[in-house]
Amino acid sequence: MSNTLLELSHISYRYPDGSIGLDDCSLRIARGSRNVLIGANGSGKTTLFQHSNGLLRAQAGVVRYDGKEINYGRAGLRDLRGKVGMVFQNPDHQLFSASVQEDVSFGPLNLGLDMATVRQRVASSLQTVGMTEHADKAVHNLSFGQKKRVCIAGVLAMEPELLVLDEPMAGLDHAMQKELMAVLDGLHQRGITLLLATHNIDFAYRWAEHIHLMAAGRCTASLNAAELGEHATALTAVGLPLPEVIKLHRGLVERGMVPATPAPRCANSLLGLLTTLNIAKEIP
Ligand SMILES: Nc1ncnc2c1ncn2[C@@H]1O[C@H](COP(=O)(O)OP(=O)(O)OP(=O)(O)O)[C@@H](O)[C@H]1O
Ligand SMILES: [Mg+2]
């Protein structure tokens, strides 16, 4: 069993109108890891995702899943799509059944599972995303965020090895964003590999183990999130700032108020650090 679950090696892809989607792009995703893909609009994130489950086929380079080149035959793609679950950026591109329940059932039915298992998976996925009460509703009558939740449920019901989510937080309310994080944490604990696209560097720093930077159809750097503070130049090159918590922590370090290490990954851990140092108590 390979430690690298997904590997794109020198992938180039041009859309039929001549636009460059990917340009000699290489990326490795380690089994069981939490990954974020981040980069400007049009940098190639969605195009890269579509190569991960064979929706698009590279014109140059090789995509390997679990150490093997993707087999683009019918059976090969079916097998791959049972392992790589994808939540699309735009839910209208993903949902196609009449009702919520039908849509979420589609994937597991396609895997050839028996009805009892399908029903159980559908019920549990809908519950996870808080859509149980909308199970019989027509998909086209749902709000944007509700559609997004149904897409997530549909993919969860497949129980994939690799879950690819294209800007999953966009359009979700605060409560659902928090719940989705908890769901992703649960999946990670079960060994599922996670890859998601976001524009939020603060979230990426808090959540990911590996942050992959995208620019002009290429992955320009794959960084250990814990070391992100040392890579300001690579971030600037793709138009991103350092996370706010790194800037704040550095300001406090410069003033001799907190030690340089460990660097907190979110506001709550910085607050925890200040509290243990007894500084927070002195602030009126
Ligand atoms: N169907 C298409 N036909 C032609 N060009 C396309 C198509 N889809 C994407 N592109 C082009 O490919 C490039 C990469 O687009 P992609 O959608 O992968 O970017 P992205 O990083 O996902 O952007 P965003 O942050 O806006 O979602 C862009 O220049 C885009 O215009
Ligand atoms: Mg995109």
PDB file of N, CA and C and ligand atoms in Angstrom, residues 45-46 89 166-167, ligand 2:
ATOM      1  N   LYS A  45      -7.673  25.164  -9.538  1.00  0.00           N
ATOM      2  CA  LYS A  45      -8.069  24.251  -8.450  1.00  0.00           C
ATOM      3  C   LYS A  45      -9.151  23.270  -8.909  1.00  0.00           C
ATOM      4  N   THR A  46     -10.219  23.822  -9.507  1.00  0.00           N
ATOM      5  CA  THR A  46     -11.325  22.959  -9.938  1.00  0.00           C
ATOM      6  C   THR A  46     -10.858  22.004 -11.039  1.00  0.00           C
ATOM      7  N   GLN A  89     -18.016  22.574  -6.763  1.00  0.00           N
ATOM      8  CA  GLN A  89     -18.078  23.973  -6.337  1.00  0.00           C
ATOM      9  C   GLN A  89     -19.525  24.481  -6.455  1.00  0.00           C
ATOM     10  N   ASP A 166     -14.756  21.056  -3.260  1.00  0.00           N
ATOM     11  CA  ASP A 166     -14.391  22.299  -3.936  1.00  0.00           C
ATOM     12  C   ASP A 166     -15.124  23.464  -3.263  1.00  0.00           C
ATOM     13  N   GLU A 167     -14.413  24.214  -2.480  1.00  0.00           N
ATOM     14  CA  GLU A 167     -14.968  25.341  -1.716  1.00  0.00           C
ATOM     15  C   GLU A 167     -16.241  24.948  -0.955  1.00  0.00           C
TER      16      GLU A 167
HETATM   17 MG    MG B   2     -12.886  26.552  -8.780  1.00  0.00          MG
END
